Coordinates of C-alpha atoms in Angstrom, one line a residue:
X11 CA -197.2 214.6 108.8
X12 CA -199.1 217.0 106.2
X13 CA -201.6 215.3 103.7
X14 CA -201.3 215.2 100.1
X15 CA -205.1 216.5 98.8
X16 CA -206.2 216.3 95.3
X17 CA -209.5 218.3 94.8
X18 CA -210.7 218.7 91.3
X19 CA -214.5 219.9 89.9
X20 CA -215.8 217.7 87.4
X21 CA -218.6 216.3 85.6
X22 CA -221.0 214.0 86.0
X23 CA -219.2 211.4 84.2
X24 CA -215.8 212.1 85.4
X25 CA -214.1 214.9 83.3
X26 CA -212.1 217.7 84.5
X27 CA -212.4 218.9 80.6
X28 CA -214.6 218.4 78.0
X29 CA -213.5 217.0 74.4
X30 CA -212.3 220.8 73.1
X31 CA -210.3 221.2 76.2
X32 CA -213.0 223.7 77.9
X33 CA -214.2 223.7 81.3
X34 CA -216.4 227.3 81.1
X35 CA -219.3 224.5 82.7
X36 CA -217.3 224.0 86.2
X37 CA -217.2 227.9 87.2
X38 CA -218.4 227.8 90.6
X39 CA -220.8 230.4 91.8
X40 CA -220.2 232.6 95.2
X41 CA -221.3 229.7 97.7
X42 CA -219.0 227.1 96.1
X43 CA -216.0 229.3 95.3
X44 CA -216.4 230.7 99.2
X45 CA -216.6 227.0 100.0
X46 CA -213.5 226.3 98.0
X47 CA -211.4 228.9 99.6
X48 CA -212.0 227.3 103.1
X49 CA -211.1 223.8 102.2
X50 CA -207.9 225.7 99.9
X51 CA -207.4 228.1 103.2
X52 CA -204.7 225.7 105.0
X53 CA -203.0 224.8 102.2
X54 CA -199.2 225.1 101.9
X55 CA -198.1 224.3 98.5
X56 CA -199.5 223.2 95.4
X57 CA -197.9 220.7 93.5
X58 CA -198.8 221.8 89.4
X59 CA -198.3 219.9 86.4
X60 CA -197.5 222.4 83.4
X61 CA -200.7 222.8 82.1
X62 CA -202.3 223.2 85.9
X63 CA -200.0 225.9 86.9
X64 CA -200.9 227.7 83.2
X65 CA -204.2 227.8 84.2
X66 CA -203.9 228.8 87.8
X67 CA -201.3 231.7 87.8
X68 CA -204.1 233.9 86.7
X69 CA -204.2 234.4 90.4
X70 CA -200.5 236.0 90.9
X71 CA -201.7 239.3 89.4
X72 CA -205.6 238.7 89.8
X73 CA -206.9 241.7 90.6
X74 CA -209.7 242.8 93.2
X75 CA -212.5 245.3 91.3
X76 CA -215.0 246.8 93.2
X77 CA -217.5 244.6 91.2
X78 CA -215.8 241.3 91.6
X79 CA -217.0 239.3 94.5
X80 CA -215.1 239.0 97.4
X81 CA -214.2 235.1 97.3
X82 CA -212.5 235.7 94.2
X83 CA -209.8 238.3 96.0
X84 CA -209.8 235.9 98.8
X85 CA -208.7 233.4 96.8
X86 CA -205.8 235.2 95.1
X87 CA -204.9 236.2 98.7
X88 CA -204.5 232.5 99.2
X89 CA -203.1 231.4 96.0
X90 CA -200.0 233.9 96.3
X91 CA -199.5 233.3 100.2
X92 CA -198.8 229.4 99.2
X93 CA -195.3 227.9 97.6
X94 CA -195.7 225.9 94.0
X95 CA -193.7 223.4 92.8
X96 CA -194.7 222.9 88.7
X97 CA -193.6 219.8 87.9
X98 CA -192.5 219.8 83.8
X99 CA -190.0 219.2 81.4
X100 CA -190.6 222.1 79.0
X101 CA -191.0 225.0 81.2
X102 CA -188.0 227.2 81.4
X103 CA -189.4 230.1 83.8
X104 CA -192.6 230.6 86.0
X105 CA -194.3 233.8 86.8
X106 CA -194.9 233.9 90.2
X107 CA -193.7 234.2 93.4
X108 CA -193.1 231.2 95.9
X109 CA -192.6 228.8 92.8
X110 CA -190.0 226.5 91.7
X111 CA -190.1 223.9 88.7
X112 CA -188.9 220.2 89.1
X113 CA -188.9 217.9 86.1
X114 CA -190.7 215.0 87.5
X115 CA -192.9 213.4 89.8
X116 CA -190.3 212.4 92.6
X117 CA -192.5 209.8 95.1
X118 CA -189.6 210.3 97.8
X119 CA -189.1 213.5 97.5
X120 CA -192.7 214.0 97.9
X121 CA -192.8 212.0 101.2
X122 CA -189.9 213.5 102.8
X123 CA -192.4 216.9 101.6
X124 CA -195.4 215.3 103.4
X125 CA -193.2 214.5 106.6
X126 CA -191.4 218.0 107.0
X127 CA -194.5 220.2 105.8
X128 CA -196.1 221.7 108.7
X129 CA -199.0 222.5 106.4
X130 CA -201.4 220.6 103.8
X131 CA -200.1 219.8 100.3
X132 CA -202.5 220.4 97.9
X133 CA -201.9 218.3 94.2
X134 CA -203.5 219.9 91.0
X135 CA -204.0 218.6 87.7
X136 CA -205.5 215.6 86.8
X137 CA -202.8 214.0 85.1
X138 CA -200.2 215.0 87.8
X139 CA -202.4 214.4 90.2
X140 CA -203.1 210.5 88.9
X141 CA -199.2 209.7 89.0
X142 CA -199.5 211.0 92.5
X143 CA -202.8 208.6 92.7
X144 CA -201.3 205.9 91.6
X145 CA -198.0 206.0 93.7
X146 CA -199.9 205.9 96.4
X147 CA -199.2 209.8 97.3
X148 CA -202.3 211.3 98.0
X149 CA -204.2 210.9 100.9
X150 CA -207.4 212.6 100.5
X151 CA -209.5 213.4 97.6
X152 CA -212.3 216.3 97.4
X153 CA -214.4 215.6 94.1
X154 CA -216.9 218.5 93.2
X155 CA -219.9 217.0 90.9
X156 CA -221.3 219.5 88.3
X157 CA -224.9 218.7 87.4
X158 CA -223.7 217.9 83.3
X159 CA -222.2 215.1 81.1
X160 CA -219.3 216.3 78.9
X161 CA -219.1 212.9 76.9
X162 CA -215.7 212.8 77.3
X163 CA -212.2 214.6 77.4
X164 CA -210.1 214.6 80.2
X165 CA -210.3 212.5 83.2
X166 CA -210.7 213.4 86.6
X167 CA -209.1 210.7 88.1
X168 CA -206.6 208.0 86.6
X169 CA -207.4 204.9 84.3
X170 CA -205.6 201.3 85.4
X171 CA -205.8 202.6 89.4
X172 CA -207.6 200.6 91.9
X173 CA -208.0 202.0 95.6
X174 CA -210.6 201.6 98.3
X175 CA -211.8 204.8 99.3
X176 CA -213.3 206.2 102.8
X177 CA -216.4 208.4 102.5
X178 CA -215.3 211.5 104.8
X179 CA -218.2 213.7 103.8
X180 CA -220.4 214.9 101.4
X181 CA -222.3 218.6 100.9
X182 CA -224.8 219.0 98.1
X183 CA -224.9 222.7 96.6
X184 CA -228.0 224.9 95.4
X185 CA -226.5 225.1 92.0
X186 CA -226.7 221.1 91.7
X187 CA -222.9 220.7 92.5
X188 CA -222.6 217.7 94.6
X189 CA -218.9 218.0 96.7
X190 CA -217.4 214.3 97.7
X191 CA -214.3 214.1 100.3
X192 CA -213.1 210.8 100.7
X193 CA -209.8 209.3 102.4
X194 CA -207.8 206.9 100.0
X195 CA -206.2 204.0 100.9
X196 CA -208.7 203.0 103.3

């Protein structure tokens, strides 16, 4: 059975998002992005929330310049190769490849994914991804640390949700980025 992964870059104190919505503090630098791409490399789809796909289908026309590093075309490379699902009520048309929209957060539908995926699901967006949380979907969680406190915004992981947590493994990064991958449910 594939496992449901949530993996999300945050700060110090928890946000994926600052107060005004930015997140220009949790660009990864070459080493991290590369070590992204590995952990992002056997993924089979992405489940998005709205604002989540938004964000990431940057990556369906992303182009590789001879100046851009190489983890960045990797990336793209793997970001098309993968299905999306975008999971939202107001979204009439995606564009991208490999993508289809559902209007909610099915738990069994999501299962019977899990059980007939040959590959990992990957879940992105915090607030998708705490529904998923909370439901008692996901199965791992990779947290990346950035050395900064935001103060606030939006939450990495959901309020009013109470798990135990395996520790699986932890790297810490030259930039100050501290990664976390635990197992949930433990």
């Amino acid at each position: 059975m594939a496992k449901l992964i949530y993996a999300a870059i945050a700060s110090l104190d928890g946000y994926v998002e600052d107060e005004e919505g930015r997140f220009d503090w949790a660009a990864p630098d070459e080493e991290l992005h590369a070590y992204v791409n590995d952990l992002e490399r056997p993924i089979g789809t992405y489940l998005y929330g709205r604002r989540m796909y938004e964000t990431m289908v940057f990556w369906e026309t992303a182009s590789s310049d001879a100046g851009e590093p190489a983890v960045l075309s990797d990336y793209a490379g793997i970001w098309r190769a993968a299905e999306k699902v975008v999971y939202s009520r107001t979204l009439q048309a995606v564009s991208s490849a490999r993508t289809r929209i559902e209007r909610e957060l099915d738990r069994d539908a999501v299962q019977r994914l899990k059980r007939s995926s040959a590959t990992d699901i990957a879940v992105g967006g915090a607030q998708l991804a705490g529904h998923a949380i909370g439901a008692g979907l996901v199965d791992e969680c990779h947290l990346f640390l950035c050395p900064i406190v935001v103060g606030g915004g939006k939450r990495a992981l959901p309020d009013h949700v109470r798990t135990r947590l395996e520790l699986l493994g932890e790297r810490r990064f030259p930039s100050g980025v501290v990664h976390l991958h635990y197992r949930l449910g433990a």
